[in-house]
PDB file of C-alpha atoms in Angstrom:
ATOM      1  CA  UNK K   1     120.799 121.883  40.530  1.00  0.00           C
ATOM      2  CA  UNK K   2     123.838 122.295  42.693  1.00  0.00           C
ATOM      3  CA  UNK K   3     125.701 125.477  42.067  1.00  0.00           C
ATOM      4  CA  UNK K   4     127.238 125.992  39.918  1.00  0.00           C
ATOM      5  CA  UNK K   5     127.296 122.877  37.767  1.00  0.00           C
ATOM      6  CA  UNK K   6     124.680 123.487  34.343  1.00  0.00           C
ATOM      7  CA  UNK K   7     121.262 121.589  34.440  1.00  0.00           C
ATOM      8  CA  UNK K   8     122.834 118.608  32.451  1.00  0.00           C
ATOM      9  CA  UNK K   9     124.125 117.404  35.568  1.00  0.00           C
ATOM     10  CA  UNK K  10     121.603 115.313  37.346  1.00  0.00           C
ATOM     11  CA  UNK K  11     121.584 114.163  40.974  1.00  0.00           C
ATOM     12  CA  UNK K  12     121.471 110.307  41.655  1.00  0.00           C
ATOM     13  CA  UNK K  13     121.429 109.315  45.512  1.00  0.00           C
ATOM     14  CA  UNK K  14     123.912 105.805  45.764  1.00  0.00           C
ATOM     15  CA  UNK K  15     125.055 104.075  48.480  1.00  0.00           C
ATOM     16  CA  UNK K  16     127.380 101.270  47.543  1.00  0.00           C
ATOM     17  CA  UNK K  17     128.335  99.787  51.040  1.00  0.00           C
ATOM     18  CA  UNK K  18     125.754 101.254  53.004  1.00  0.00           C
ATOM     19  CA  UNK K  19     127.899 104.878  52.910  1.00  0.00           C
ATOM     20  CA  UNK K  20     125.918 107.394  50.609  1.00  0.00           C
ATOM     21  CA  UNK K  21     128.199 108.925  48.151  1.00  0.00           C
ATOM     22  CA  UNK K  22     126.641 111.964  46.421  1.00  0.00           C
ATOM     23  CA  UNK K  23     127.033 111.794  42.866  1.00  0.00           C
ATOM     24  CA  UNK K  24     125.978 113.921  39.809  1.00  0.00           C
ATOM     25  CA  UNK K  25     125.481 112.395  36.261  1.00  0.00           C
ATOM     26  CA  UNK K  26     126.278 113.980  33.000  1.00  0.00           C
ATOM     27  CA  UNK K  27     127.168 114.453  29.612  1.00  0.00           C
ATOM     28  CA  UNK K  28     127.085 112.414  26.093  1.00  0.00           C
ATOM     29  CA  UNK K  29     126.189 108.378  25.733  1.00  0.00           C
ATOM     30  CA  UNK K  30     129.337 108.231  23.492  1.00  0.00           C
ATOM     31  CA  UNK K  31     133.312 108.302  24.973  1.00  0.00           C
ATOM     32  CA  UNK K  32     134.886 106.614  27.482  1.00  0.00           C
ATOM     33  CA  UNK K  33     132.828 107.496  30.803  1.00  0.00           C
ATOM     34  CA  UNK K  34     135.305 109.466  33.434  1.00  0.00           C
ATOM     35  CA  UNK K  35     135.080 110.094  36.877  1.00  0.00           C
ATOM     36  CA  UNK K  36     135.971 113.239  38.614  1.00  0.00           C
ATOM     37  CA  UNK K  37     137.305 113.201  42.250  1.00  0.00           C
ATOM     38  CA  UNK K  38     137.865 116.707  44.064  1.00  0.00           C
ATOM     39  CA  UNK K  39     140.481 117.418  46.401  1.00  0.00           C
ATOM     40  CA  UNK K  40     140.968 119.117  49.924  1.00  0.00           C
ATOM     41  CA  UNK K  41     138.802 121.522  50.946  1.00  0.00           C
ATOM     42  CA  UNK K  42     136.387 120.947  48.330  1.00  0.00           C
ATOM     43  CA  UNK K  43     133.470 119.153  46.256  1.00  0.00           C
ATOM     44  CA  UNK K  44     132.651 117.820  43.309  1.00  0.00           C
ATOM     45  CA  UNK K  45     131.757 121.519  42.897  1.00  0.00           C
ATOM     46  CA  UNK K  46     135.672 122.291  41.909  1.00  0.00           C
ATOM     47  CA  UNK K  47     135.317 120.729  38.233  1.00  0.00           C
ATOM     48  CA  UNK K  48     132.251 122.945  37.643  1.00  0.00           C
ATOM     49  CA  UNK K  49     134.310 125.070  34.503  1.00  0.00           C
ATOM     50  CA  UNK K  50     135.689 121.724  33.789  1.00  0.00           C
ATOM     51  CA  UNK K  51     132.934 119.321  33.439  1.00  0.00           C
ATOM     52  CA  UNK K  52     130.980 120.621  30.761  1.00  0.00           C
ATOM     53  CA  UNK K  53     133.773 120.514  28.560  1.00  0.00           C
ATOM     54  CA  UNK K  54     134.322 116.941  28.942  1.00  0.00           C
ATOM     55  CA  UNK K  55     130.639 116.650  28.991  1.00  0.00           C
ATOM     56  CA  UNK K  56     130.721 117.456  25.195  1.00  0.00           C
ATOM     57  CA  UNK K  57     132.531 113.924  24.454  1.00  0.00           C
ATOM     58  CA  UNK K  58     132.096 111.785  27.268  1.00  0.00           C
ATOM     59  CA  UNK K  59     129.397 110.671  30.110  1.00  0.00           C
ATOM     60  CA  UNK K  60     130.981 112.228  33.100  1.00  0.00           C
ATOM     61  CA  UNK K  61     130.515 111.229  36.920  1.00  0.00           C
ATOM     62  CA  UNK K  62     131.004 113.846  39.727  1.00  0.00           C
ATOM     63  CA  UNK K  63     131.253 112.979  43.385  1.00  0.00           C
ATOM     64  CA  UNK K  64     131.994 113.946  46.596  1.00  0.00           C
ATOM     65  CA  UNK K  65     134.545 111.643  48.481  1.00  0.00           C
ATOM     66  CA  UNK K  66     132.893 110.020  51.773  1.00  0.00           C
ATOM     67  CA  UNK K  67     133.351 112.708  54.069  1.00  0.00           C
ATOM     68  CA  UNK K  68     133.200 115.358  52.143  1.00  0.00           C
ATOM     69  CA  UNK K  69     130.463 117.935  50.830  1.00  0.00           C
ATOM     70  CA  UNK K  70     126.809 115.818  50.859  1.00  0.00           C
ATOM     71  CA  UNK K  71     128.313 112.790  50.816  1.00  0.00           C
ATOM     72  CA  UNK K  72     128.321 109.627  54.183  1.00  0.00           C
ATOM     73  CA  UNK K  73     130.415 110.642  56.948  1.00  0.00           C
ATOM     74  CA  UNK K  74     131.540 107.159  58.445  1.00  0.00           C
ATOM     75  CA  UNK K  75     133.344 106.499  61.021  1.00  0.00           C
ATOM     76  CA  UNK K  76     137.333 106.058  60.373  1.00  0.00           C
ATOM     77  CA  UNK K  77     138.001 103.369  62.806  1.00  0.00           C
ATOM     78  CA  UNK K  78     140.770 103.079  65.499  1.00  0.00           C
ATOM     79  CA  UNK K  79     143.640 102.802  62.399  1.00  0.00           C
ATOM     80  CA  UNK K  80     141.146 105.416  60.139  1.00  0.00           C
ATOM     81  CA  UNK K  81     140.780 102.733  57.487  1.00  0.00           C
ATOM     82  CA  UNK K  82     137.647 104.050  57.266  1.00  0.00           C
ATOM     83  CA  UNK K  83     139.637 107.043  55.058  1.00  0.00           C
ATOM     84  CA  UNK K  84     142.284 105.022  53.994  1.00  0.00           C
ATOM     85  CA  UNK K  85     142.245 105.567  49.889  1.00  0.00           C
ATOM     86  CA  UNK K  86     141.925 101.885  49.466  1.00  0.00           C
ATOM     87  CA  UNK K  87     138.703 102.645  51.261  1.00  0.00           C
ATOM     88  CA  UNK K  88     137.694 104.936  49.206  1.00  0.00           C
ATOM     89  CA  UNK K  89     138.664 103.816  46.358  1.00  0.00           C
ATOM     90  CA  UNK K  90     136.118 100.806  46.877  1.00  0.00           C
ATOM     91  CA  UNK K  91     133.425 103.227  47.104  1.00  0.00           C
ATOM     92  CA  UNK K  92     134.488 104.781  43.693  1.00  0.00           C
ATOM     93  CA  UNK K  93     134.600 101.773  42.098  1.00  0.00           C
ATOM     94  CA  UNK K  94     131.526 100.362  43.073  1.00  0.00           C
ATOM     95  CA  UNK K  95     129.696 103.809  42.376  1.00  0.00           C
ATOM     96  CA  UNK K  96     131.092 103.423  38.499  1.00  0.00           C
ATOM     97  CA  UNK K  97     129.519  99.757  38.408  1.00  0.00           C
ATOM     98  CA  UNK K  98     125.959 100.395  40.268  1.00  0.00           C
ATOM     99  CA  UNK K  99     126.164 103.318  36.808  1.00  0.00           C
ATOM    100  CA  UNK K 100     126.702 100.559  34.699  1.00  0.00           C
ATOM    101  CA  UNK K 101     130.253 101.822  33.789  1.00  0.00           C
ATOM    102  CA  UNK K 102     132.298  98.964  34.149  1.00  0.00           C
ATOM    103  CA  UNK K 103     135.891 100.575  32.398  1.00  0.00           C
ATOM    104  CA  UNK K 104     136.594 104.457  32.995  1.00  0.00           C
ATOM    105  CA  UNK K 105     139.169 107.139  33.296  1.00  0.00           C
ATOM    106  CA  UNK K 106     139.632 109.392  35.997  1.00  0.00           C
ATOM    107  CA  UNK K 107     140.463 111.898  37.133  1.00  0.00           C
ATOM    108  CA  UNK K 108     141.767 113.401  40.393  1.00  0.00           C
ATOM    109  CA  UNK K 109     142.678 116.490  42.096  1.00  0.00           C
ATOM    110  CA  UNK K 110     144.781 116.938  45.361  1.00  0.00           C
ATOM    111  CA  UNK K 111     143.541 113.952  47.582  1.00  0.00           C
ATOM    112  CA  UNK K 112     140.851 112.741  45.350  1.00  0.00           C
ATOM    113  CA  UNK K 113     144.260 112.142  43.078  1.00  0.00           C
ATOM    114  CA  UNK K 114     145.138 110.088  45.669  1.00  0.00           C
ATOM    115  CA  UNK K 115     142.419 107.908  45.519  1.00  0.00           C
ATOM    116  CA  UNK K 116     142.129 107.866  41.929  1.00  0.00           C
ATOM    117  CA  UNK K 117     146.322 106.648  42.120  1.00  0.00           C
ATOM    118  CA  UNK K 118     144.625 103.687  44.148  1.00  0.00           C
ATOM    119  CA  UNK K 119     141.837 102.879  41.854  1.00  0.00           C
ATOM    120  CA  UNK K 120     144.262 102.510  39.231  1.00  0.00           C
ATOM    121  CA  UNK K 121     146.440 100.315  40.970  1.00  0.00           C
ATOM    122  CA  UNK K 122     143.675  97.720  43.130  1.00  0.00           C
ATOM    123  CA  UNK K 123     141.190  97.982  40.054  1.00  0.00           C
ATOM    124  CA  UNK K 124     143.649  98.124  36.791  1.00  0.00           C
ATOM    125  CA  UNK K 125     140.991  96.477  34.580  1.00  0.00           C
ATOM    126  CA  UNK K 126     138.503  99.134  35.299  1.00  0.00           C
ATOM    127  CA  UNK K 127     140.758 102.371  34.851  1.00  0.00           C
ATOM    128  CA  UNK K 128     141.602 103.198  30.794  1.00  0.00           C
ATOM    129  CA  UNK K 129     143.253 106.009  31.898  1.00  0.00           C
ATOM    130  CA  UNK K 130     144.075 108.303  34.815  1.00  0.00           C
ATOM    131  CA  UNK K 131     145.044 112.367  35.136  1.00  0.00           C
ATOM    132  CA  UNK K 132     146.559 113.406  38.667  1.00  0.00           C
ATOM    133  CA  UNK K 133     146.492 117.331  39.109  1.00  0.00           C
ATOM    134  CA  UNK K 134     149.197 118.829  41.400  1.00  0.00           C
ATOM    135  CA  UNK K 135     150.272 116.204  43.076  1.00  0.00           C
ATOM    136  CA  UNK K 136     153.545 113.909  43.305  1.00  0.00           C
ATOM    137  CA  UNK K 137     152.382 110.006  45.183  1.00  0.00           C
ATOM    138  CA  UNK K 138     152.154 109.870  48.652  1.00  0.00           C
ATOM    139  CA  UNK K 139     154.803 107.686  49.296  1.00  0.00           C
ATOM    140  CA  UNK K 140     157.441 109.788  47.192  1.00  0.00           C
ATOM    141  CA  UNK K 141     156.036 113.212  48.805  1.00  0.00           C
ATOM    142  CA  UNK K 142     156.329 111.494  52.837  1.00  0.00           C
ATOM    143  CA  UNK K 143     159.571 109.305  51.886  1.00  0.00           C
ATOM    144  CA  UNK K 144     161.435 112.288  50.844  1.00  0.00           C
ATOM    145  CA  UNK K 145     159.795 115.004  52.845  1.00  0.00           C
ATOM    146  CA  UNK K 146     162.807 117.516  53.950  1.00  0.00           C
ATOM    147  CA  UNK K 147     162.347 121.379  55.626  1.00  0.00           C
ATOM    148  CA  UNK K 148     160.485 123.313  52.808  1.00  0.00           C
ATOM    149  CA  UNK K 149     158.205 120.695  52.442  1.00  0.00           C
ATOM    150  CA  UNK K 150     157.045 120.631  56.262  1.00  0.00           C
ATOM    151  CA  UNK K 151     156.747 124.315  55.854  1.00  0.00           C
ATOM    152  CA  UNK K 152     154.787 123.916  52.753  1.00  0.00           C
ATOM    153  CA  UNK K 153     152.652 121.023  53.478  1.00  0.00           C
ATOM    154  CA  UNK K 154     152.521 121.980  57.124  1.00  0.00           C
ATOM    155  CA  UNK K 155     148.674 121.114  57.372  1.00  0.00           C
ATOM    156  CA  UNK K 156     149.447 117.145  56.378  1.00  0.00           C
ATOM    157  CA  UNK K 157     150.971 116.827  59.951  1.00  0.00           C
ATOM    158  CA  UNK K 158     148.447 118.622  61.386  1.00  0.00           C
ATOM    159  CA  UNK K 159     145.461 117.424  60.151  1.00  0.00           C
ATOM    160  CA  UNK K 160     146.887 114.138  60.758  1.00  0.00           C
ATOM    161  CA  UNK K 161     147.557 114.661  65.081  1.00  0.00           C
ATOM    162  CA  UNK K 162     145.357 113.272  67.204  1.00  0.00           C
ATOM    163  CA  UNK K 163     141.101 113.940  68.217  1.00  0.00           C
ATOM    164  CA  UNK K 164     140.852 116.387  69.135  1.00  0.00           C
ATOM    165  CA  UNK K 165     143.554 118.943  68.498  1.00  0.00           C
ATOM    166  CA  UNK K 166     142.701 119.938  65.081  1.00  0.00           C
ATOM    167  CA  UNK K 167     139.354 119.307  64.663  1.00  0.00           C
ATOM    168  CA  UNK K 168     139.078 121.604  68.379  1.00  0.00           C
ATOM    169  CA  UNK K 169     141.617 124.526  66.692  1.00  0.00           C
ATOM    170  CA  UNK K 170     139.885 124.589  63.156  1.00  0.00           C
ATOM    171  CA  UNK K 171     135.966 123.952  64.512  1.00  0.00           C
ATOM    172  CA  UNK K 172     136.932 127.682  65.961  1.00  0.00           C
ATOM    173  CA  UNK K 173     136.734 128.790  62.608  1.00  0.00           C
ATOM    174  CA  UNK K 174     136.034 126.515  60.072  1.00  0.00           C
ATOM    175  CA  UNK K 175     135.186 129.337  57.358  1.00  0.00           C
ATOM    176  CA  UNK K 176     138.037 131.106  57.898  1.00  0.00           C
ATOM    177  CA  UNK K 177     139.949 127.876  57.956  1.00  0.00           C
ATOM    178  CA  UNK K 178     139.098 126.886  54.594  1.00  0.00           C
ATOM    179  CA  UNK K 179     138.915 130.671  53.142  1.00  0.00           C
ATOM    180  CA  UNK K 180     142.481 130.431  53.955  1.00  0.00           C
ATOM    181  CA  UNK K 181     143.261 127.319  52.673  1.00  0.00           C
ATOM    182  CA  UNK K 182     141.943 128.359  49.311  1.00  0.00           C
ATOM    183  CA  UNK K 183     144.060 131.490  49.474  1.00  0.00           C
ATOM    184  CA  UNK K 184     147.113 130.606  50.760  1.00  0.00           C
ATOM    185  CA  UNK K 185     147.034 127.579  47.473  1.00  0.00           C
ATOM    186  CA  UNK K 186     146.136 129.501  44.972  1.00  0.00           C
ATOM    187  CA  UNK K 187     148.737 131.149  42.622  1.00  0.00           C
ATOM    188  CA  UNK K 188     146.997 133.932  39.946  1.00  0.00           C
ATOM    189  CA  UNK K 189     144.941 133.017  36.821  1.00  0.00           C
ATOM    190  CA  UNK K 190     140.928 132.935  37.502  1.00  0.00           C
ATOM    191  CA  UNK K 191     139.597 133.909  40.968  1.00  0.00           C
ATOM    192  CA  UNK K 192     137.141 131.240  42.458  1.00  0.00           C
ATOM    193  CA  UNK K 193     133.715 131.397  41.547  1.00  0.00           C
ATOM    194  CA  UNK K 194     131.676 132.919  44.858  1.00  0.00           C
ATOM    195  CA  UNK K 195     128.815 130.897  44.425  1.00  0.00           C
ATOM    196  CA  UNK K 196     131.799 127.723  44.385  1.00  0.00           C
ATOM    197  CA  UNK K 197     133.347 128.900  47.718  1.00  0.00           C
ATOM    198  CA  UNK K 198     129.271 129.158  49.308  1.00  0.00           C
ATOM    199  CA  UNK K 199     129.095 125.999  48.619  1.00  0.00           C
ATOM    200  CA  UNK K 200     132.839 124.897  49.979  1.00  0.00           C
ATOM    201  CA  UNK K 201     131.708 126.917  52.711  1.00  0.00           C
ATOM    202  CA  UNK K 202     128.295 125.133  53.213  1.00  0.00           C
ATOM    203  CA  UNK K 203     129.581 121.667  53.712  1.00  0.00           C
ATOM    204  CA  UNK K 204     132.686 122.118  55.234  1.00  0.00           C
ATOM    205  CA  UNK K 205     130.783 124.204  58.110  1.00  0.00           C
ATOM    206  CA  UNK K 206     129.939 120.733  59.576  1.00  0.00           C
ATOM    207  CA  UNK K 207     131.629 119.100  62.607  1.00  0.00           C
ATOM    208  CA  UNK K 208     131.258 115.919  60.726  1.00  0.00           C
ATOM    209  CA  UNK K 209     133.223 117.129  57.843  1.00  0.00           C
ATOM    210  CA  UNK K 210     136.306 118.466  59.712  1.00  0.00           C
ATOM    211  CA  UNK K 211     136.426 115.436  61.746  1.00  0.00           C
ATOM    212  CA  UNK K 212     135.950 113.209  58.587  1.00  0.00           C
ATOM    213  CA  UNK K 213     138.543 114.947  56.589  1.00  0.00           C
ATOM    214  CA  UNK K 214     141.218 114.958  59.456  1.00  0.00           C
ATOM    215  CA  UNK K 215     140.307 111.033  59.507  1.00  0.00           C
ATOM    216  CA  UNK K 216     141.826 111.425  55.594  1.00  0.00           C
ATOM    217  CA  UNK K 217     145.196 112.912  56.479  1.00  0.00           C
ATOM    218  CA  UNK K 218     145.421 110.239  59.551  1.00  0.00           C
ATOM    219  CA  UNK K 219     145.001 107.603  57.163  1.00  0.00           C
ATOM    220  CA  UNK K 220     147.381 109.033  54.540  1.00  0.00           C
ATOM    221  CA  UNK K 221     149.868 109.079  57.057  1.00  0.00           C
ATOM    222  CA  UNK K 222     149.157 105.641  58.278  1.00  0.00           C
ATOM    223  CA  UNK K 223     147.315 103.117  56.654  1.00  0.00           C
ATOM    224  CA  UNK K 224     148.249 104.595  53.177  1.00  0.00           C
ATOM    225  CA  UNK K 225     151.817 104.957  53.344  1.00  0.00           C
ATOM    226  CA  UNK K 226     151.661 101.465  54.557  1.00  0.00           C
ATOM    227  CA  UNK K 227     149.731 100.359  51.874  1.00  0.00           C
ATOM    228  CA  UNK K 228     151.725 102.297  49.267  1.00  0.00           C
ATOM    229  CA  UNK K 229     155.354 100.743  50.442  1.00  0.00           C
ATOM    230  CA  UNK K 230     153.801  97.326  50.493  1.00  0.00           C
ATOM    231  CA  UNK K 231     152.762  98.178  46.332  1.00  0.00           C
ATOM    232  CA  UNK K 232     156.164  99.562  46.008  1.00  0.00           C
ATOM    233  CA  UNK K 233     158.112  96.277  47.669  1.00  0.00           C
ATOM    234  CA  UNK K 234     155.619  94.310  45.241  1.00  0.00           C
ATOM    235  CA  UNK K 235     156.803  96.351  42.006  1.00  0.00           C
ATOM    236  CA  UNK K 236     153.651  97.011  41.059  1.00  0.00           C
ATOM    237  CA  UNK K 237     153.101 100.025  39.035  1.00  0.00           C
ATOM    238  CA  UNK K 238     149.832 101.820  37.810  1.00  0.00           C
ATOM    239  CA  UNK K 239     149.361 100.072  33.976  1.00  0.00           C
ATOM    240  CA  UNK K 240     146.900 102.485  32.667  1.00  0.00           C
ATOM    241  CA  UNK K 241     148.047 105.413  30.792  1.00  0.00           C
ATOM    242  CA  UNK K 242     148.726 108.212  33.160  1.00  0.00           C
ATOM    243  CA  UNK K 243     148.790 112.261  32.653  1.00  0.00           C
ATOM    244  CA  UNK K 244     150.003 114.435  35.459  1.00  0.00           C
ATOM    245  CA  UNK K 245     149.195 118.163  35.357  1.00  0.00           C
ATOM    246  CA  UNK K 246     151.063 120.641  37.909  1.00  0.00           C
ATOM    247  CA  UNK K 247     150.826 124.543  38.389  1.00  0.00           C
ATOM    248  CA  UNK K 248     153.825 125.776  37.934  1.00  0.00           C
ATOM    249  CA  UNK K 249     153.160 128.690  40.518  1.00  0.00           C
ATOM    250  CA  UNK K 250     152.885 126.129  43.314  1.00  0.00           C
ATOM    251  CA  UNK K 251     154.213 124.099  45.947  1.00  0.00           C
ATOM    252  CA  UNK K 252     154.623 121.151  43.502  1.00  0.00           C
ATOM    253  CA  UNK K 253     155.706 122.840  40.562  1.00  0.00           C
ATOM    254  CA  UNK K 254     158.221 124.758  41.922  1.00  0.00           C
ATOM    255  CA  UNK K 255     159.847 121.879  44.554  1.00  0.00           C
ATOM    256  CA  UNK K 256     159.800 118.803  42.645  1.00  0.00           C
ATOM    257  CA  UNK K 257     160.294 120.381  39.211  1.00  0.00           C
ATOM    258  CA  UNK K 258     159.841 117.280  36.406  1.00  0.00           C
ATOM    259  CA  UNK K 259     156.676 116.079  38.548  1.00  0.00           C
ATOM    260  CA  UNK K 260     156.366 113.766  35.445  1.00  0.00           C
ATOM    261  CA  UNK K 261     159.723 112.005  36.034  1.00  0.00           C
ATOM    262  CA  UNK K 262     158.359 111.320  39.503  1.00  0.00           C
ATOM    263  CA  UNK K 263     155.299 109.803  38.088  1.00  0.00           C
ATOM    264  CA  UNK K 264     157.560 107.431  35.827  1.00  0.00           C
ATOM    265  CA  UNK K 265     158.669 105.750  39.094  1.00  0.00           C
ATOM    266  CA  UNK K 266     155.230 104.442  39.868  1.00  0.00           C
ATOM    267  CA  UNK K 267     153.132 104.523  36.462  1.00  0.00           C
ATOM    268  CA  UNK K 268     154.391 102.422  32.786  1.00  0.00           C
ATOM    269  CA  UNK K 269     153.066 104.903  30.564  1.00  0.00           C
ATOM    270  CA  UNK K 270     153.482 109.052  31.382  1.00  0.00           C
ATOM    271  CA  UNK K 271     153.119 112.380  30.116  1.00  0.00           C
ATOM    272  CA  UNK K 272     152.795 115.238  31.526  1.00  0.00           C
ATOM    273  CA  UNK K 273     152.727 119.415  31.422  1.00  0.00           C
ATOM    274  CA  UNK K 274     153.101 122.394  34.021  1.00  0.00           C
ATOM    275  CA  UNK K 275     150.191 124.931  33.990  1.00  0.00           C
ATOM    276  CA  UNK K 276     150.597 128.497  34.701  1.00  0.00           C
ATOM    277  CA  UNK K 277     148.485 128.408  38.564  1.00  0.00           C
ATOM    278  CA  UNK K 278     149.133 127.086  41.517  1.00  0.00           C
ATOM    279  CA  UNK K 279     147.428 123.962  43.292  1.00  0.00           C
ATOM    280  CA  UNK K 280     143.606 124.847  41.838  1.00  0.00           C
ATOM    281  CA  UNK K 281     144.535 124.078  38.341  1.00  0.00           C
ATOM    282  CA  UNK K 282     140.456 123.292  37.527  1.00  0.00           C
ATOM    283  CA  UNK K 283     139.736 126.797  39.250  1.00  0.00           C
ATOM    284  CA  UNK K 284     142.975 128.663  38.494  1.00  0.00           C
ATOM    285  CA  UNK K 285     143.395 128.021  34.766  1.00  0.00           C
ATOM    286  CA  UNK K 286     140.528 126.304  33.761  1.00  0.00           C
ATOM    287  CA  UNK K 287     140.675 126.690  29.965  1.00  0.00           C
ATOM    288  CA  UNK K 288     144.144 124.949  29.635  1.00  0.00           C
ATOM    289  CA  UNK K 289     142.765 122.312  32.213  1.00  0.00           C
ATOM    290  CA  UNK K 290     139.919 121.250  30.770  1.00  0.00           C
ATOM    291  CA  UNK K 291     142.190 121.047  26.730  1.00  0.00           C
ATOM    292  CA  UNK K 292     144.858 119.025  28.323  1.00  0.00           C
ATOM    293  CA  UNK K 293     142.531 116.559  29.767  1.00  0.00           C
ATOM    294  CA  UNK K 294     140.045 116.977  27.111  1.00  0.00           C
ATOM    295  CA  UNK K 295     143.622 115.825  24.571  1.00  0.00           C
ATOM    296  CA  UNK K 296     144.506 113.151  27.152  1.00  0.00           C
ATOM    297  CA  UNK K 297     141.065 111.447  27.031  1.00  0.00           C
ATOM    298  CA  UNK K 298     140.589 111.289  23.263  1.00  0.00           C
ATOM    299  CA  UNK K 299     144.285 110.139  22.393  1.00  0.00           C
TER     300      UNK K 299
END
């Protein structure tokens, strides 16, 4: 068992690619299967009040992005393609398929939103639906970035200079790194379970990991924005139906107010709610997380 997720999630060891990707299994044979992606600085750990709810109606999928918690810690590559979300979107995608899940939701939190916002745009057949939690899309966040939100999101610029400047200033103290990550996000509601931030703790405590998840913020600021204007100058637009969820307590909620508005720029089909939390909406305010998504997925 990996804490704190229930006993009806089992462990399956995949590799799609040659990268391992840990992955958990779950939940009823009847529903639309739907993938859970965490966000920055967790694991699939973060949907552990969450998951068993969906559990009830769907099969549900929990991983850990590559280079993140137990999963493959490749390397990025001169341009960091190696964490580019196209990237890792292929290795969600083919994850889903070695299941035998062929069409899925998912859902996303942070920078596994991210990837999920890429899944639904390179693999549109696949995706029936898509949540984003606490987020706005790359390109709109770093196309109209201004003052407060390189005071806010102050780590994205960061994480993204250079080896070996952050991954040399945070491997000084990568617990209290992430302890104050998780602090400085959060806005009220539930505290985080302990036994969740041991096990934040555990894999994040792991040169590999802070180099691998800088690689992620180089590549968002590379490779992905480039990737996400080139989808933009297409007009292509995410088909599935899409929910985005924001804590109104936050960064997000309180800058870019309608966050669903934003969402219609880049999605055909939107709704979406504020949350009384900040960033860890899954963590935060779990109950109201787990009945909007739990509404979204059976509509």
């Amino acid at each position: 068992m990996t804490v704190p997720l229930p006993d009806q999630f089992k462990r399956v060891t995949l590799a799609p690619g040659g990268v391992k990707i840990n992955t958990l299994v779950g939940g009823s044979d009847r529903g639309t299967p739907v993938l859970l992606l965490h966000g920055y600085p967790q694991t699939h750990v973060m949907w552990h009040h969450v998951a068993p709810v969906l559990a009830q109606d769907h099969p549900v999928v929990l991983t850990d992005l590559r280079g993140y918690g137990d999963s493959g810690k490749p390397s990025g590559g001169p341009t960091h393609e190696g964490y580019a979300k196209r990237t890792m979107a292929y290795d969600q995608i083919r994850v889903m398929r070695e299941l035998g899940y062929e069409r899925f939701a998912v859902v996303g939190h942070d920078r596994g939103a991210r990837v999920a916002h890429r899944l639904a745009l390179d693999y549109a057949a696949a995706v029936d639906r898509i949540a984003v939690l606490d987020i706005v899309p790359t390109r709109h966040a770093m196309r109209t970035a201004d003052m407060d939100f390189g005071l806010a999101y102050w780590h994205w610029f960061f994480l993204a200079q250079p080896e070996p400047l952050p991954e040399h200033q945070i491997g000084a103290d990568p617990v209290g790194w992430l302890r104050g990550r998780l602090s400085s996000w959060r806005r009220g509601g539930q505290p985080f379970d302990p036994k969740a931030v041991d096990e934040y703790v555990r894999c994040f405590n792991n040169p590999g990991a802070i180099h691998a998840s800088c690689e992620d913020y180089r590549a968002g600021a590379g490779t992905d924005l480039a990737d996400d204007d080139a989808t933009a100058a297409r007009g292509e637009k995410v088909t599935a139906p899409l929910l985005a969820l924001w804590g109104e307590h936050g960064f997000v909620g309180r800058h870019y107010g309608d966050v669903a508005a934003i969402w219609r720029q880049y999605a055909d089909q939107v709704q979406g709610q504020s949350l009384p939390g900040g960033h860890f909406l899954a963590e935060e305010v779990p109950l109201q997380t787990a009945a909007a998504l739990r509404a979204f997925l059976q509509d």
